[in-house]
mmCIF file of C-alpha atoms in Angstrom:
data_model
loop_
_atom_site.group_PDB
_atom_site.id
_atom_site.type_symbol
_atom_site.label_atom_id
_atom_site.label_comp_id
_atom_site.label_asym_id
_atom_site.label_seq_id
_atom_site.Cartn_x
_atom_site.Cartn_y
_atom_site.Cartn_z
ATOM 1 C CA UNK T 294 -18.956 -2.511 -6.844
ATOM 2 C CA UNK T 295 -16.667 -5.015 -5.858
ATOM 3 C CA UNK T 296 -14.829 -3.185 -3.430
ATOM 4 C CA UNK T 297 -18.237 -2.175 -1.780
ATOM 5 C CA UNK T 298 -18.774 -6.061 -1.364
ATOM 6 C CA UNK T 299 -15.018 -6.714 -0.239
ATOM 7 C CA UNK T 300 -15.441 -4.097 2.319
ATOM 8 C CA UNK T 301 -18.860 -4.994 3.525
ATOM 9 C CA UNK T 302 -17.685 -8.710 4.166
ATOM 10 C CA UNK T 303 -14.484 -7.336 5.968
ATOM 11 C CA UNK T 304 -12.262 -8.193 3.330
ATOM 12 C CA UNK T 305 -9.603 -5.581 3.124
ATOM 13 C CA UNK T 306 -7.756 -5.785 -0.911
ATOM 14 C CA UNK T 307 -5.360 -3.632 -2.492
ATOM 15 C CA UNK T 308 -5.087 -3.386 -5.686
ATOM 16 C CA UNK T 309 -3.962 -0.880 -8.307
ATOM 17 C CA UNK T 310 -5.560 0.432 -11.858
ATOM 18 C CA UNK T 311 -3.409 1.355 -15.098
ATOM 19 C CA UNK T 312 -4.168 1.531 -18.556
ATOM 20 C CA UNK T 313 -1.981 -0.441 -21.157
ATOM 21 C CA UNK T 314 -2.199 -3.213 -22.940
ATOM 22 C CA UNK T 315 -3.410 -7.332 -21.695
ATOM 23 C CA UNK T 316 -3.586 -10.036 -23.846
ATOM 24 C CA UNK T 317 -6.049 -12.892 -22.326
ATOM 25 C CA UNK T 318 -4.204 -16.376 -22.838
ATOM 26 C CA UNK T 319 -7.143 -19.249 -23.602
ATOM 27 C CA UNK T 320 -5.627 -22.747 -23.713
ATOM 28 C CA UNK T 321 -8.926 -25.450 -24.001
ATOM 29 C CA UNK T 322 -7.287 -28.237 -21.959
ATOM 30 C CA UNK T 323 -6.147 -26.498 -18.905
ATOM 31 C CA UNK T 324 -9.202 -24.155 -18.616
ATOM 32 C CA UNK T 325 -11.808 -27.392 -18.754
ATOM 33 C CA UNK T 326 -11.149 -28.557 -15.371
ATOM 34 C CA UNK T 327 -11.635 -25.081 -13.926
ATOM 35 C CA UNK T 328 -14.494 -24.872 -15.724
ATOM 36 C CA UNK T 329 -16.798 -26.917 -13.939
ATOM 37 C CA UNK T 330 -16.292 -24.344 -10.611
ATOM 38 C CA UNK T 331 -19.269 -22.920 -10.354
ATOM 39 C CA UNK T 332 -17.423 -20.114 -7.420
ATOM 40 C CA UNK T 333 -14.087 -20.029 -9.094
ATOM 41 C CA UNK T 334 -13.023 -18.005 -12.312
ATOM 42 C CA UNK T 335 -9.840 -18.536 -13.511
ATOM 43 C CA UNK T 336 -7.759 -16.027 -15.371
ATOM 44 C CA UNK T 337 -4.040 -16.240 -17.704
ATOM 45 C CA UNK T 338 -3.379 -12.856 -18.416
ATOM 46 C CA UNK T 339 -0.115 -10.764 -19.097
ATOM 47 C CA UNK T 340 0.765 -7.438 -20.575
ATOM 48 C CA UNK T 341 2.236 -4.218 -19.557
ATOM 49 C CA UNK T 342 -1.160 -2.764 -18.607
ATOM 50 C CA UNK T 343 -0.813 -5.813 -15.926
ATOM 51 C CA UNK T 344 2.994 -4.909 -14.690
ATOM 52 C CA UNK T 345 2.265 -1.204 -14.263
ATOM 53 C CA UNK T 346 -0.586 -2.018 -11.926
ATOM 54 C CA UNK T 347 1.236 -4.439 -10.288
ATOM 55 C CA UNK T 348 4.225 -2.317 -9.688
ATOM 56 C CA UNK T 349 2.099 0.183 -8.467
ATOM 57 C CA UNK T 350 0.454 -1.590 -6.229
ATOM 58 C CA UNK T 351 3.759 -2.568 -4.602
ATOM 59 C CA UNK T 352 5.032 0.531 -4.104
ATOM 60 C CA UNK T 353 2.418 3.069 -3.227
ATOM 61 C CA UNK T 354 2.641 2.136 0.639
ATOM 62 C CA UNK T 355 0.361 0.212 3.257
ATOM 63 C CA UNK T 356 -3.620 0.579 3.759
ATOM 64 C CA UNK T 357 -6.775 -1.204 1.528
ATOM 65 C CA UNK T 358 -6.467 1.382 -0.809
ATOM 66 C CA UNK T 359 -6.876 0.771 -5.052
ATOM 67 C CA UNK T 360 -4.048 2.895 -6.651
ATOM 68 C CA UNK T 361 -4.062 4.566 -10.054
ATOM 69 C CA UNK T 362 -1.835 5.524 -12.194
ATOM 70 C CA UNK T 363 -2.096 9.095 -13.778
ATOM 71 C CA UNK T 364 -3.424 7.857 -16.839
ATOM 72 C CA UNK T 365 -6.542 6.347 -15.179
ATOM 73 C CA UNK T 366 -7.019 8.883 -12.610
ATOM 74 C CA UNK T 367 -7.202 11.416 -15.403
ATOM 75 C CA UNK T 368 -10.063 8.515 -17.348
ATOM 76 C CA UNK T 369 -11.693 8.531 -14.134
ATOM 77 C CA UNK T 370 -11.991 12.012 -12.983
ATOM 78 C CA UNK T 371 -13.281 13.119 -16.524
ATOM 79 C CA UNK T 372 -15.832 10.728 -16.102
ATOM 80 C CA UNK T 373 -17.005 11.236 -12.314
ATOM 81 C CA UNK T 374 -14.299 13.695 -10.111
ATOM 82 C CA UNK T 375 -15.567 12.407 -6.758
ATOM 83 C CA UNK T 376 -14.013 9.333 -7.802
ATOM 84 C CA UNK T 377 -10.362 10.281 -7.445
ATOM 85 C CA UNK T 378 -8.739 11.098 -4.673
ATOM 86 C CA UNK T 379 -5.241 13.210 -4.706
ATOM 87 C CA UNK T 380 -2.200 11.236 -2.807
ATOM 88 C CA UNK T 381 1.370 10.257 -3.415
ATOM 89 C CA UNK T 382 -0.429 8.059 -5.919
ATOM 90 C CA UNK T 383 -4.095 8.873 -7.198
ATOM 91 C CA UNK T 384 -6.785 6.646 -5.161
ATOM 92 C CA UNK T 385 -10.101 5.273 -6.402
ATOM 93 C CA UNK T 386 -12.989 6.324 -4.530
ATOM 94 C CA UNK T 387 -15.395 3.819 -4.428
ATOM 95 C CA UNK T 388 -17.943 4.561 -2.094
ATOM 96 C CA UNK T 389 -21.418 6.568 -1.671
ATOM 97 C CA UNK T 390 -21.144 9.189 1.111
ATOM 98 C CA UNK T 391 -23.189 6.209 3.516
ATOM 99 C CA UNK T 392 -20.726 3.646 2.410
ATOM 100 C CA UNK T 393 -17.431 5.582 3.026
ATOM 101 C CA UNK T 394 -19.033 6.365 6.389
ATOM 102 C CA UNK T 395 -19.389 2.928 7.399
ATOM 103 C CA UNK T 396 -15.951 2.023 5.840
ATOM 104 C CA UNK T 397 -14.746 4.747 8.311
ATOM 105 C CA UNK T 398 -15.966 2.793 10.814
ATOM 106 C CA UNK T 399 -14.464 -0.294 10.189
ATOM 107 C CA UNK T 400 -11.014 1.514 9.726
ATOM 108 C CA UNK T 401 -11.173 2.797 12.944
ATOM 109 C CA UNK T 402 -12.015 -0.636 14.991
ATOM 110 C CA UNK T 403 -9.473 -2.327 13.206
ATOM 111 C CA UNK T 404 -6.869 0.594 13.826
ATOM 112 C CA UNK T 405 -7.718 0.315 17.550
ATOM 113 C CA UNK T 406 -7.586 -3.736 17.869
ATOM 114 C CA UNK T 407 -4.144 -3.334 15.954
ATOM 115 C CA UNK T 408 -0.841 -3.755 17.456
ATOM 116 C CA UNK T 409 0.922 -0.262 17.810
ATOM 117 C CA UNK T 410 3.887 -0.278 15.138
ATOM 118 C CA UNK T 411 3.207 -3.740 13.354
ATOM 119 C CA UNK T 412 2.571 -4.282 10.040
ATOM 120 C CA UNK T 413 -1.276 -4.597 10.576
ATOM 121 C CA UNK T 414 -1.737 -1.312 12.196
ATOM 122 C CA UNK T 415 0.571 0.307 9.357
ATOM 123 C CA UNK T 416 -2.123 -0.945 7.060
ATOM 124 C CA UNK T 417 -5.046 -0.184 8.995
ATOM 125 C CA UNK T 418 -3.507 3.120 9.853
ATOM 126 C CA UNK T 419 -3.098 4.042 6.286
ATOM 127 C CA UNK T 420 -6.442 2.430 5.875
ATOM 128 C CA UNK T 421 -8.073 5.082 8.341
ATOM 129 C CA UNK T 422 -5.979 7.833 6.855
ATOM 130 C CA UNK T 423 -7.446 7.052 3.855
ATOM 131 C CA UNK T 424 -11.205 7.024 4.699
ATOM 132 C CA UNK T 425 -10.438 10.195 7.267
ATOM 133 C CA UNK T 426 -9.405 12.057 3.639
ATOM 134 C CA UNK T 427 -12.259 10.607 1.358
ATOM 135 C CA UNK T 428 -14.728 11.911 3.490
ATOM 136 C CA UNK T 429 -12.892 15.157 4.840
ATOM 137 C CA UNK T 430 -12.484 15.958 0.843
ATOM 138 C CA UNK T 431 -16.477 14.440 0.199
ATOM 139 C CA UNK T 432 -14.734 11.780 -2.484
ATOM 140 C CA UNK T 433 -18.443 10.300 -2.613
ATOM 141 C CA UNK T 434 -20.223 8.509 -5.903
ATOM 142 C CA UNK T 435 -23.650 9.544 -6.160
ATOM 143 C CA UNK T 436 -26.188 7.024 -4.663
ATOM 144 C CA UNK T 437 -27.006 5.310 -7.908
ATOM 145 C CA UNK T 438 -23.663 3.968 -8.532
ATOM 146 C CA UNK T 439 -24.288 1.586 -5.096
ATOM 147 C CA UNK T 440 -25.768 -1.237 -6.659
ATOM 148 C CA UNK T 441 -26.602 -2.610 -3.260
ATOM 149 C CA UNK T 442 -28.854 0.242 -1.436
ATOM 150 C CA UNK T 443 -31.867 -0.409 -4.078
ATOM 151 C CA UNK T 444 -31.756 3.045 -5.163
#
C-alpha cells in the first residue's frame, strides 16, 4: 500500500524486507516534542532484523525496487506467489496488474529523460528492468489488495 502511494506521487524508495528481531526504544522526554507533529512519526528502533534489511538494501544494486531476503520471500510467496519476484535478490511485488502497468510507464519516461550512463539512469534503468519483468512474469496482486481503486 505504501509503495502504491510512493509510486503514484512519483516518489521512487528502496527499501529492503528481512525477518529477525527489532526492539522499539520509547524514551518519554525525547518522543514529546515529536509528538505534537501531526505529519511526522518518529521511530528509535534497532535489531538485527533492522541490519539485514539494511545491508540488503545496500547491496542488491540500483532501481526503486523493495528487496527480500529469502526468509521473507519464502513468508510471502506462501501467502500470495504473485508477490515475489525471482532476481539476484527476491523482489516484492506490490502492484495490481493496472498499477504495475502504469508504474511501467513512469519507468520508462524517467529512463528516457535520464542521462545515458549516470547514476539516475542506472536507477531508472534497473527501475524499468524491473517493471519490464513484473509484468512479463504477471507478478500482479489481485485487485482487492489496491486499497485505492474502490474495489
Amino acid at each position: 500500500f505504501m509503495y502504491g502511494n510512493w509510486f503514484s506521487e512519483l516518489v521512487y524508495v528502496r527499501a529492503a524486507i528481512s525477518c529477525g528481531d527489532v526492539r522499539w526504544v520509547d524514551d518519554t522526554s525525547c518522543d514529546k516534542p515529536f509528538r505534537r507533529l501531526p505529519n511526522f512519526v518518529y521511530a528509535r528502533i534497532y535489531g538485527k532484523g533492522l541490519v539485514t534489511a539494511y545491508q540488503l538494501e545496500q547491496q542488491s544494486g540500483p532501481g526503486a525496487i523493495c528487496f527480500l531476503t529469502e526468509q521473507a520471500a519464502a513468508l510471502l510467496r506462501d501467502r500470495e506467489p504473485a508477490s515475489v519476484l525471482e532476481g539476484h535478490a527476491p523482489m516484492l511485488c506490490w502492484a495490481t496488474a493496472r498499477q504495475a502497468q502504469v508504474a511501467d510507464g513512469y519507468a520508462t519516461d524517467h529512463l528516457k529523460r535520464s542521462q545515458k550512463d549516470s547514476p539516475e539512469w542506472r536507477h531508472a534503468n534497473a527501475t524499468k528492468h524491473y517493471w519490464t519483468s513484473v509484468l512479463t512474469h504477471g507478478k500482479f496482486l489481485p485487485d482487492e489488495y489496491d486499497k485505492t481503486s474502490g474495489v
